[in-house]
Tab-separated table of C-alpha atoms in Angstrom:
chain	number	residue	atom	x	y	z
A	1	UNK	CA	182.042	101.431	68.283
A	2	UNK	CA	178.487	101.052	69.577
A	3	UNK	CA	179.283	97.619	70.968
A	4	UNK	CA	181.451	99.251	73.633
A	5	UNK	CA	178.699	101.594	74.705
A	6	UNK	CA	175.947	99.077	75.364
A	7	UNK	CA	177.512	95.660	75.860
A	8	UNK	CA	175.374	93.709	78.379
A	9	UNK	CA	175.326	90.116	79.450
A	10	UNK	CA	173.068	87.507	78.000
A	11	UNK	CA	169.523	87.090	79.231
A	12	UNK	CA	167.713	84.884	76.783
A	13	UNK	CA	164.111	83.677	76.646
A	14	UNK	CA	163.371	80.360	78.268
A	15	UNK	CA	164.012	77.317	76.053
A	16	UNK	CA	160.309	76.711	75.562
A	17	UNK	CA	159.748	80.322	74.511
A	18	UNK	CA	162.659	80.240	72.080
A	19	UNK	CA	161.463	76.981	70.572
A	20	UNK	CA	158.007	78.491	70.153
A	21	UNK	CA	159.565	81.488	68.421
A	22	UNK	CA	161.488	79.262	66.026
A	23	UNK	CA	158.379	77.281	65.153
A	24	UNK	CA	156.399	80.445	64.565
A	25	UNK	CA	159.038	81.929	62.276
A	26	UNK	CA	159.252	78.705	60.291
A	27	UNK	CA	155.453	78.545	59.936
A	28	UNK	CA	155.377	82.062	58.533
A	29	UNK	CA	158.059	81.233	56.018
A	30	UNK	CA	156.161	78.106	54.967
A	31	UNK	CA	152.934	80.018	54.427
A	32	UNK	CA	154.749	82.471	52.193
A	33	UNK	CA	156.199	79.643	50.165
A	34	UNK	CA	152.697	78.289	49.569
A	35	UNK	CA	152.410	75.391	47.175
A	36	UNK	CA	156.148	75.546	46.385
A	37	UNK	CA	156.940	74.136	49.838
A	38	UNK	CA	156.244	70.547	48.844
A	39	UNK	CA	158.473	70.800	45.818
A	40	UNK	CA	161.234	72.282	47.965
A	41	UNK	CA	161.081	69.303	50.317
A	42	UNK	CA	161.575	66.949	47.399
A	43	UNK	CA	164.522	68.981	46.173
A	44	UNK	CA	166.038	69.066	49.658
A	45	UNK	CA	165.821	65.313	49.943
A	46	UNK	CA	167.599	64.842	46.630
A	47	UNK	CA	170.179	67.441	47.487
A	48	UNK	CA	170.850	65.847	50.856
A	49	UNK	CA	171.548	62.492	49.259
A	50	UNK	CA	173.906	64.164	46.807
A	51	UNK	CA	175.727	65.929	49.634
A	52	UNK	CA	176.205	62.701	51.567
A	53	UNK	CA	177.730	61.117	48.511
A	54	UNK	CA	180.066	64.071	47.892
A	55	UNK	CA	181.402	65.550	51.179
A	56	UNK	CA	182.804	69.077	51.161
A	57	UNK	CA	181.571	72.662	51.358
A	58	UNK	CA	177.952	73.082	50.314
A	59	UNK	CA	177.345	76.107	48.109
A	60	UNK	CA	173.690	76.917	48.717
A	61	UNK	CA	172.209	80.097	47.374
A	62	UNK	CA	171.967	82.798	50.043
A	63	UNK	CA	168.246	82.939	49.299
A	64	UNK	CA	167.738	79.395	50.616
A	65	UNK	CA	165.608	79.321	53.744
A	66	UNK	CA	166.737	78.415	57.244
A	67	UNK	CA	164.535	75.317	56.899
A	68	UNK	CA	166.534	74.143	53.909
A	69	UNK	CA	169.840	74.973	55.589
A	70	UNK	CA	168.743	73.008	58.630
A	71	UNK	CA	168.223	69.901	56.497
A	72	UNK	CA	171.917	69.675	55.579
A	73	UNK	CA	173.707	66.828	57.406
A	74	UNK	CA	175.903	67.637	60.373
A	75	UNK	CA	178.732	68.444	60.860
A	76	UNK	CA	178.788	71.055	58.127
A	77	UNK	CA	182.060	71.360	56.225
A	78	UNK	CA	183.957	74.612	56.685
A	79	UNK	CA	183.092	76.910	53.797
A	80	UNK	CA	179.470	75.782	53.480
A	81	UNK	CA	177.204	78.647	52.452
A	82	UNK	CA	174.910	80.004	55.178
A	83	UNK	CA	171.631	81.745	54.233
A	84	UNK	CA	170.912	85.020	55.980
A	85	UNK	CA	167.632	83.540	57.229
A	86	UNK	CA	169.625	81.171	59.480
A	87	UNK	CA	171.426	83.986	61.328
A	88	UNK	CA	170.439	84.701	64.941
A	89	UNK	CA	173.232	87.097	65.942
A	90	UNK	CA	175.772	89.135	63.950
A	91	UNK	CA	178.693	91.449	64.730
A	92	UNK	CA	180.840	93.505	62.366
A	93	UNK	CA	184.336	94.928	62.834
A	94	UNK	CA	184.303	96.836	59.533
A	95	UNK	CA	181.733	97.605	56.868
A	96	UNK	CA	182.867	94.427	55.071
A	97	UNK	CA	184.004	91.965	57.732
A	98	UNK	CA	181.613	90.295	60.131
A	99	UNK	CA	180.788	87.124	62.040
A	100	UNK	CA	177.470	85.488	62.806
A	101	UNK	CA	175.932	82.733	64.909
A	102	UNK	CA	173.657	80.626	62.721
A	103	UNK	CA	171.122	78.001	63.789
A	104	UNK	CA	171.647	74.480	62.463
A	105	UNK	CA	169.857	71.410	63.824
A	106	UNK	CA	169.345	72.913	67.270
A	107	UNK	CA	172.927	74.095	67.652
A	108	UNK	CA	174.881	77.209	66.734
A	109	UNK	CA	177.601	77.353	64.081
A	110	UNK	CA	179.987	80.243	63.491
A	111	UNK	CA	179.701	81.933	60.098
A	112	UNK	CA	181.789	84.725	58.557
A	113	UNK	CA	181.364	87.305	55.799
A	114	UNK	CA	183.842	89.503	53.942
A	115	UNK	CA	181.374	91.366	51.749
A	116	UNK	CA	179.306	93.252	54.291
A	117	UNK	CA	176.845	90.420	54.920
A	118	UNK	CA	175.762	89.566	51.383
A	119	UNK	CA	177.234	86.075	51.616
A	120	UNK	CA	178.188	83.910	54.603
A	121	UNK	CA	180.237	80.740	55.006
A	122	UNK	CA	180.652	78.312	57.890
A	123	UNK	CA	183.793	79.111	59.859
A	124	UNK	CA	183.396	76.667	62.748
A	125	UNK	CA	180.649	74.001	62.697
A	126	UNK	CA	181.536	72.655	66.163
A	127	UNK	CA	181.289	75.543	68.615
A	128	UNK	CA	181.501	74.758	72.356
A	129	UNK	CA	178.355	73.186	73.759
A	130	UNK	CA	175.606	75.262	75.336
A	131	UNK	CA	174.752	77.441	72.334
A	132	UNK	CA	171.825	77.177	69.988
A	133	UNK	CA	168.122	76.368	70.086
A	134	UNK	CA	168.501	73.082	71.930
A	135	UNK	CA	170.178	74.895	74.817
A	136	UNK	CA	167.790	77.850	74.655
A	137	UNK	CA	170.660	80.331	74.521
A	138	UNK	CA	171.791	81.954	71.254
A	139	UNK	CA	174.811	83.373	73.068
A	140	UNK	CA	176.883	86.520	72.721
A	141	UNK	CA	180.142	87.135	70.958
A	142	UNK	CA	182.535	89.893	69.920
A	143	UNK	CA	185.491	90.076	67.542
A	144	UNK	CA	188.456	92.451	67.487
A	145	UNK	CA	190.371	91.504	64.353
A	146	UNK	CA	191.125	87.785	64.461
A	147	UNK	CA	190.496	87.578	68.216
A	148	UNK	CA	186.983	86.627	69.284
A	149	UNK	CA	185.106	86.154	72.549
A	150	UNK	CA	182.071	83.880	73.013
A	151	UNK	CA	179.947	83.743	76.165
A	152	UNK	CA	176.388	83.512	77.475
A	153	UNK	CA	175.815	79.858	76.720
A	154	UNK	CA	173.714	77.490	78.803
A	155	UNK	CA	175.068	76.496	82.198
A	156	UNK	CA	177.237	73.394	81.966
A	157	UNK	CA	176.767	70.323	84.159
A	158	UNK	CA	179.392	71.565	86.622
A	159	UNK	CA	177.672	74.935	86.974
A	160	UNK	CA	180.133	76.778	84.717
A	161	UNK	CA	179.290	79.424	82.120
A	162	UNK	CA	182.752	79.987	80.642
A	163	UNK	CA	184.202	82.586	78.325
A	164	UNK	CA	185.639	81.101	75.137
A	165	UNK	CA	188.424	82.866	73.234
A	166	UNK	CA	189.737	82.413	69.688
A	167	UNK	CA	192.832	83.958	68.135
A	168	UNK	CA	192.412	82.485	64.644
A	169	UNK	CA	189.141	83.998	63.404
A	170	UNK	CA	187.017	81.385	65.127
A	171	UNK	CA	188.693	78.251	63.793
A	172	UNK	CA	189.495	77.055	67.346
A	173	UNK	CA	188.503	78.088	70.870
A	174	UNK	CA	189.859	77.768	74.420
A	175	UNK	CA	188.291	78.564	77.797
A	176	UNK	CA	189.496	81.679	79.633
A	177	UNK	CA	190.930	81.287	83.128
A	178	UNK	CA	188.222	83.391	84.790
A	179	UNK	CA	184.773	82.847	86.146
A	180	UNK	CA	183.599	80.231	86.566
A	181	UNK	CA	180.458	82.115	85.505
A	182	UNK	CA	180.905	84.868	82.877
A	183	UNK	CA	177.983	87.286	82.436
A	184	UNK	CA	179.396	89.884	80.046
A	185	UNK	CA	182.507	90.817	78.075
A	186	UNK	CA	183.719	93.966	76.346
A	187	UNK	CA	186.956	94.310	74.367
A	188	UNK	CA	188.604	97.541	73.218
A	189	UNK	CA	191.658	96.509	71.277
A	190	UNK	CA	193.716	94.101	73.394
A	191	UNK	CA	192.112	95.451	76.591
A	192	UNK	CA	189.274	93.150	77.702
A	193	UNK	CA	186.906	93.394	80.649
A	194	UNK	CA	184.709	90.555	81.848
A	195	UNK	CA	181.859	90.649	84.360
A	196	UNK	CA	181.946	87.365	86.274
A	197	UNK	CA	180.580	85.561	89.316
A	198	UNK	CA	183.201	84.189	91.689
A	199	UNK	CA	181.436	80.973	92.680
A	200	UNK	CA	179.842	77.987	91.002
A	201	UNK	CA	176.063	77.852	91.198
A	202	UNK	CA	174.220	74.646	90.454
A	203	UNK	CA	170.441	74.470	90.325
A	204	UNK	CA	169.346	71.179	91.884
A	205	UNK	CA	165.865	69.854	92.513
A	206	UNK	CA	164.505	71.230	95.768
A	207	UNK	CA	167.494	73.484	96.420
A	208	UNK	CA	167.277	77.245	95.813
A	209	UNK	CA	170.030	78.930	93.838
A	210	UNK	CA	172.340	80.835	96.157
A	211	UNK	CA	173.476	84.233	94.856
A	212	UNK	CA	177.094	85.048	94.027
A	213	UNK	CA	179.039	88.301	94.087
A	214	UNK	CA	179.935	90.040	90.845
A	215	UNK	CA	183.590	90.566	89.941
A	216	UNK	CA	185.159	92.620	87.141
A	217	UNK	CA	188.184	90.963	85.558
A	218	UNK	CA	190.571	92.839	83.221
A	219	UNK	CA	193.085	91.659	80.621
A	220	UNK	CA	195.585	93.725	78.621
A	221	UNK	CA	196.632	90.870	76.349
A	222	UNK	CA	193.489	89.630	74.581
A	223	UNK	CA	192.420	87.450	77.494
A	224	UNK	CA	195.674	85.561	78.044
A	225	UNK	CA	195.993	86.735	81.675
A	226	UNK	CA	193.556	88.533	83.990
A	227	UNK	CA	193.536	90.751	87.100
A	228	UNK	CA	190.692	91.718	89.435
A	229	UNK	CA	189.396	95.224	88.635
A	230	UNK	CA	186.760	95.362	91.382
A	231	UNK	CA	188.397	98.184	93.345
A	232	UNK	CA	187.254	100.414	96.162
A	233	UNK	CA	183.534	101.159	96.226
A	234	UNK	CA	182.611	98.206	94.039
A	235	UNK	CA	179.178	97.056	95.193
A	236	UNK	CA	178.889	93.286	95.540
A	237	UNK	CA	175.512	92.868	93.893
A	238	UNK	CA	174.152	89.386	94.660
A	239	UNK	CA	173.287	87.679	91.392
A	240	UNK	CA	172.716	84.147	90.212
A	241	UNK	CA	173.300	82.800	86.695
A	242	UNK	CA	169.662	82.060	86.024
A	243	UNK	CA	167.784	82.886	82.871
A	244	UNK	CA	166.184	86.034	84.281
A	245	UNK	CA	169.350	87.536	85.743
A	246	UNK	CA	170.654	90.634	84.025
A	247	UNK	CA	174.151	92.006	84.579
A	248	UNK	CA	175.578	94.490	82.076
A	249	UNK	CA	179.047	95.833	81.505
A	250	UNK	CA	178.682	99.107	79.584
A	251	UNK	CA	182.134	100.413	78.658
A	252	UNK	CA	182.725	103.927	77.363
A	253	UNK	CA	186.541	103.899	77.116
A	254	UNK	CA	189.348	101.707	78.457
A	255	UNK	CA	189.066	103.458	81.810
A	256	UNK	CA	185.398	104.520	82.068
A	257	UNK	CA	182.595	101.971	82.465
A	258	UNK	CA	179.247	101.233	84.120
A	259	UNK	CA	178.040	98.001	85.715
A	260	UNK	CA	174.274	97.404	85.904
A	261	UNK	CA	172.854	94.516	87.931
A	262	UNK	CA	169.162	93.679	87.750
A	263	UNK	CA	168.373	90.695	90.010
A	264	UNK	CA	165.194	89.667	88.186
A	265	UNK	CA	162.454	87.464	89.601
A	266	UNK	CA	164.895	85.002	91.212
A	267	UNK	CA	165.855	87.661	93.777
A	268	UNK	CA	162.525	89.392	94.570
A	269	UNK	CA	162.674	92.586	96.588
A	270	UNK	CA	166.243	93.469	95.636
A	271	UNK	CA	166.863	96.759	93.882
A	272	UNK	CA	168.535	97.194	90.520
A	273	UNK	CA	172.047	98.549	91.054
A	274	UNK	CA	174.322	100.791	88.953
A	275	UNK	CA	177.959	101.722	89.626
A	276	UNK	CA	180.542	103.701	87.640
A	277	UNK	CA	184.336	103.827	87.392
A	278	UNK	CA	186.457	106.554	85.805
A	279	UNK	CA	189.853	105.024	86.602
A	280	UNK	CA	189.766	101.502	85.126
A	281	UNK	CA	188.192	99.940	88.188
A	282	UNK	CA	190.471	101.355	90.869
A	283	UNK	CA	187.472	103.110	92.437
A	284	UNK	CA	183.720	102.839	91.867
A	285	UNK	CA	180.808	105.190	92.590
A	286	UNK	CA	177.147	104.228	93.099
A	287	UNK	CA	174.486	105.763	90.843
A	288	UNK	CA	170.709	105.829	91.516
A	289	UNK	CA	168.402	103.692	89.364
A	290	UNK	CA	164.882	105.065	88.687
A	291	UNK	CA	163.278	101.700	87.785
A	292	UNK	CA	160.643	101.155	90.462
A	293	UNK	CA	157.318	99.550	91.220
A	294	UNK	CA	156.006	97.467	88.337
A	295	UNK	CA	159.027	98.500	86.236
A	296	UNK	CA	161.752	96.932	88.378
A	297	UNK	CA	161.659	93.470	86.829
A	298	UNK	CA	164.567	94.226	84.511
A	299	UNK	CA	166.677	97.017	83.064
A	300	UNK	CA	169.180	97.645	80.293
A	301	UNK	CA	171.567	100.536	79.756
A	302	UNK	CA	173.198	102.184	76.737
A	303	UNK	CA	175.233	105.343	76.207
A	304	UNK	CA	176.598	107.680	73.568
A	305	UNK	CA	179.204	109.157	75.932
A	306	UNK	CA	180.298	109.052	79.554
A	307	UNK	CA	177.537	111.451	80.584
A	308	UNK	CA	174.731	110.587	78.125
A	309	UNK	CA	172.949	107.474	79.432
A	310	UNK	CA	169.786	105.724	78.281
A	311	UNK	CA	168.050	103.356	80.715
A	312	UNK	CA	165.137	101.077	79.812
A	313	UNK	CA	163.019	99.578	82.595
A	314	UNK	CA	160.804	96.554	81.938
A	315	UNK	CA	157.733	95.185	83.701
A	316	UNK	CA	156.196	91.720	83.822
A	317	UNK	CA	155.308	90.734	80.219
A	318	UNK	CA	151.835	89.573	79.278
A	319	UNK	CA	150.775	88.005	75.945
A	320	UNK	CA	153.526	89.564	73.805
A	321	UNK	CA	152.991	92.904	75.591
A	322	UNK	CA	155.272	94.577	78.115
A	323	UNK	CA	155.041	97.963	79.795
A	324	UNK	CA	158.260	99.931	79.501
A	325	UNK	CA	159.867	103.147	80.712
A	326	UNK	CA	162.800	105.042	79.209
A	327	UNK	CA	164.879	107.301	81.434
A	328	UNK	CA	167.592	109.682	80.242
A	329	UNK	CA	170.575	111.136	82.097
A	330	UNK	CA	172.929	113.893	80.937
A	331	UNK	CA	175.194	113.755	83.986
A	332	UNK	CA	176.388	110.166	84.043
A	333	UNK	CA	173.469	108.754	86.000
A	334	UNK	CA	173.470	111.230	88.882
A	335	UNK	CA	169.943	112.301	87.913
A	336	UNK	CA	167.321	110.852	85.585
A	337	UNK	CA	164.322	112.116	83.590
A	338	UNK	CA	161.428	109.952	82.438
A	339	UNK	CA	161.450	110.495	78.682
A	340	UNK	CA	159.064	107.914	77.196
A	341	UNK	CA	156.920	104.992	78.253
A	342	UNK	CA	154.589	102.234	77.137
A	343	UNK	CA	151.922	101.287	79.653
A	344	UNK	CA	148.868	99.098	79.610
A	345	UNK	CA	150.110	95.628	80.538
A	346	UNK	CA	149.129	95.615	84.234
A	347	UNK	CA	150.521	99.134	84.751
A	348	UNK	CA	148.778	102.477	85.214
A	349	UNK	CA	148.945	105.116	82.467
A	350	UNK	CA	151.635	107.807	82.683
A	351	UNK	CA	151.039	111.449	83.547
A	352	UNK	CA	149.314	113.564	80.919
A	353	UNK	CA	152.601	115.336	80.275
A	354	UNK	CA	154.254	111.982	79.459
A	355	UNK	CA	152.368	110.259	76.622
A	356	UNK	CA	153.089	106.690	75.601
A	357	UNK	CA	155.520	106.751	72.699
A	358	UNK	CA	157.337	103.445	73.141
A	359	UNK	CA	155.749	100.326	71.603
A	360	UNK	CA	153.726	98.284	74.094
A	361	UNK	CA	154.246	95.229	71.902
A	362	UNK	CA	157.457	93.269	72.264
A	363	UNK	CA	159.919	92.547	75.042
A	364	UNK	CA	162.946	94.305	76.475
A	365	UNK	CA	164.779	93.437	79.719
A	366	UNK	CA	164.892	90.956	81.297
A	367	UNK	CA	163.804	88.872	78.299
A	368	UNK	CA	166.313	90.417	75.886
A	369	UNK	CA	169.961	91.399	75.811
A	370	UNK	CA	170.364	95.163	75.736
A	371	UNK	CA	173.161	95.410	73.197
A	372	UNK	CA	171.165	93.161	70.877
A	373	UNK	CA	168.113	95.414	70.830
A	374	UNK	CA	169.225	98.938	71.845
A	375	UNK	CA	171.800	100.969	69.897
A	376	UNK	CA	172.514	104.612	70.731
A	377	UNK	CA	174.324	106.871	68.258
A	378	UNK	CA	174.079	110.233	70.026
A	379	UNK	CA	172.102	112.146	72.618
A	380	UNK	CA	169.269	112.441	70.074
A	381	UNK	CA	169.421	109.304	67.893
A	382	UNK	CA	168.872	105.666	68.881
A	383	UNK	CA	167.334	102.446	67.561
A	384	UNK	CA	165.259	99.979	69.599
A	385	UNK	CA	164.415	96.459	68.434
A	386	UNK	CA	162.055	94.905	71.018
A	387	UNK	CA	161.819	91.137	70.827
A	388	UNK	CA	158.903	90.205	68.480
A	389	UNK	CA	158.407	93.761	67.137
A	390	UNK	CA	159.751	95.704	64.166
A	391	UNK	CA	162.558	98.148	64.916
A	392	UNK	CA	161.746	101.722	65.975
A	393	UNK	CA	163.939	104.820	65.893
A	394	UNK	CA	164.095	108.139	67.715
A	395	UNK	CA	165.713	111.369	66.602
A	396	UNK	CA	164.282	113.380	69.477
A	397	UNK	CA	166.314	111.973	72.334
A	398	UNK	CA	163.750	109.260	73.030
A	399	UNK	CA	160.667	111.452	73.371
A	400	UNK	CA	159.072	110.103	70.171
A	401	UNK	CA	159.612	106.817	68.342
A	402	UNK	CA	158.633	105.776	64.819
A	403	UNK	CA	158.750	102.432	63.058
A	404	UNK	CA	161.756	102.178	60.760
A	405	UNK	CA	160.566	102.456	57.169
A	406	UNK	CA	161.390	99.375	55.123
A	407	UNK	CA	161.502	97.076	58.144
A	408	UNK	CA	157.913	97.441	59.336
A	409	UNK	CA	156.648	95.024	56.672
A	410	UNK	CA	159.778	92.878	56.347
A	411	UNK	CA	158.690	90.283	58.911
A	412	UNK	CA	160.864	91.289	61.862
A	413	UNK	CA	157.816	91.190	64.118
A	414	UNK	CA	157.284	87.500	63.360
A	415	UNK	CA	158.994	86.451	66.559
A	416	UNK	CA	162.367	85.160	65.354
A	417	UNK	CA	165.332	85.812	67.641
A	418	UNK	CA	167.911	88.266	66.322
A	419	UNK	CA	169.806	91.465	67.009
A	420	UNK	CA	170.662	94.970	65.824
A	421	UNK	CA	174.266	96.198	65.658
A	422	UNK	CA	175.986	99.382	64.496
A	423	UNK	CA	179.647	100.240	63.939
A	424	UNK	CA	178.958	103.949	63.354
A	425	UNK	CA	176.019	106.344	63.250
A	426	UNK	CA	175.340	105.280	59.650
A	427	UNK	CA	176.513	101.658	59.281
A	428	UNK	CA	174.171	99.121	60.851
A	429	UNK	CA	172.662	95.659	60.485
A	430	UNK	CA	169.546	93.931	61.819
A	431	UNK	CA	168.903	90.193	61.605
A	432	UNK	CA	166.123	87.873	62.665
A	433	UNK	CA	166.008	84.105	62.451
A	434	UNK	CA	163.731	82.987	59.636
A	435	UNK	CA	163.526	86.545	58.231
A	436	UNK	CA	167.033	87.492	57.130
A	437	UNK	CA	169.638	90.247	57.391
A	438	UNK	CA	169.153	93.908	56.486
A	439	UNK	CA	171.707	96.724	56.265
A	440	UNK	CA	171.824	100.514	56.316
A	441	UNK	CA	174.745	102.641	55.173
A	442	UNK	CA	173.156	106.000	55.998
A	443	UNK	CA	171.224	105.230	59.179
A	444	UNK	CA	167.936	105.867	57.353
A	445	UNK	CA	167.352	103.466	54.464
A	446	UNK	CA	167.487	99.686	54.969
A	447	UNK	CA	167.993	96.990	52.331
A	448	UNK	CA	167.941	93.179	52.496
A	449	UNK	CA	171.207	91.291	52.075
A	450	UNK	CA	171.756	87.902	50.498
A	451	UNK	CA	168.893	88.184	48.006
C-alpha cells in the first residue's frame, strides 16, 4: 500500500493560514452558488430548527456544501450524512471501505464510507481535542481493518502530542503508552512503528523551545505494547514539535524503513538528516541528503521500493509560490540525481540541462505533509498535489509533470486543505475542503464522488 511507502509526520500550515484557506474556499463556493445562496441560508435555518426538535442522524444529501454541514448543531449524531465537500483527509483500506476527517464547527469528526467514497456518515463526532480548524491541525490517521491510529494534533497544555488508537472502527479511542510527542506512525498489519520524541516540550513566552531526540517505537500487537527500535547507528536528530518541524517515517516493509528529519526554521543551520534500517531497527545507516542552500527549509520522501527513492526539497515560500527541487535515487539514497525543479521564488534558475518542470505555484515541505501530497506508484509514475495547486502527474520518473486532466478545472487550486491517497497503482482518491472528493480506478481518469 502506498501509505507504507511515504508515511510522514504532520506539518500543517499555521492556524492563521489554515483559517484563511477555509475562508477562501467558502467564498469560492458562495460565488458559484450565486443568488441561490440566500435561499439556502433560509432553508438551513428551517432545517436546523427541525433537527433540534427531532434529534437523531441527519440524512443530508451528499451534494450539500460544507457550509450547510457546518450549520448543523453539535454534537452530530452518529450516522449523520457527511458531504464530500467537508472532508479534509481520507484513507482507504479497500476500494470500498474508507475513513475521513471532516470539518465541523472548527473541529474534526470521524466519518466512514463503505461504498468507495460516494456516501459518508459520522462515525465519531467527539474525537480527541487538538484536531480541526480551531486547532490549526487537520491531523493524520491510518486504519488497518477495525484498528485505527490518529496523531498529529495540536500540542496539548502539558506539551503532549499523543497517539490515539481505536480497535472498534473509530467508535472509541485511547492514548498509546509512548511519546509523549508522536510525530509519525506507520502500521503494516499488527506491526506498528511510531516516530516519537522522548521529552515534553512546552513553548512558553520568552523561553525558546529546546530540541528533543527522536526515538522509533515498535509494536507487534496493534499498539498494545511497545519496544524501542532505535538500535545501533540511529542518529539522534534534534527536533522540536513545532509547526515547521518535519520528521518522516517511510516504511517499505516490516523490517526496512527510512527516517527523515528536517529541522525547519526553528533549528536554523542544522542539516536535514536521513537514516535507513534493513533489520527492523537493530542497526541504522546514514544516507546523504542533497537539499542545500535555499532548498534546505524542508524535505519530504517517498518510495516505490527499498532502492527507488523520491526526495522533494522546499525553499522559503513567497505569495503562494515556492521553489522546489526533486531528487531521485536508485540505490536507496546512497547517491542522488536532480531530476526536476521549480525556481523563481528567491532562487536562481537551474542549469540549462535541467529545465523547470515542477509547478512553482503551491507548497510542499515544510508546509505540507508528504504522504498527503506525494504518492509514488513506481520508478516512473507518481502524483504530486502541492498545497493550493491542482494535482500533477509524471510518467517519466519525475523529469516532466503535467496537470491531471479532469482535476485542473475542478477547483482543487482554490486553497482548501486536503490530501491524495492511493491503495494501488490504479485506485486513488483526492479530496479538498470546500471542493469535494474525486476518485480514479485506472490511475488516469478522475470522477467526482457524492454528486
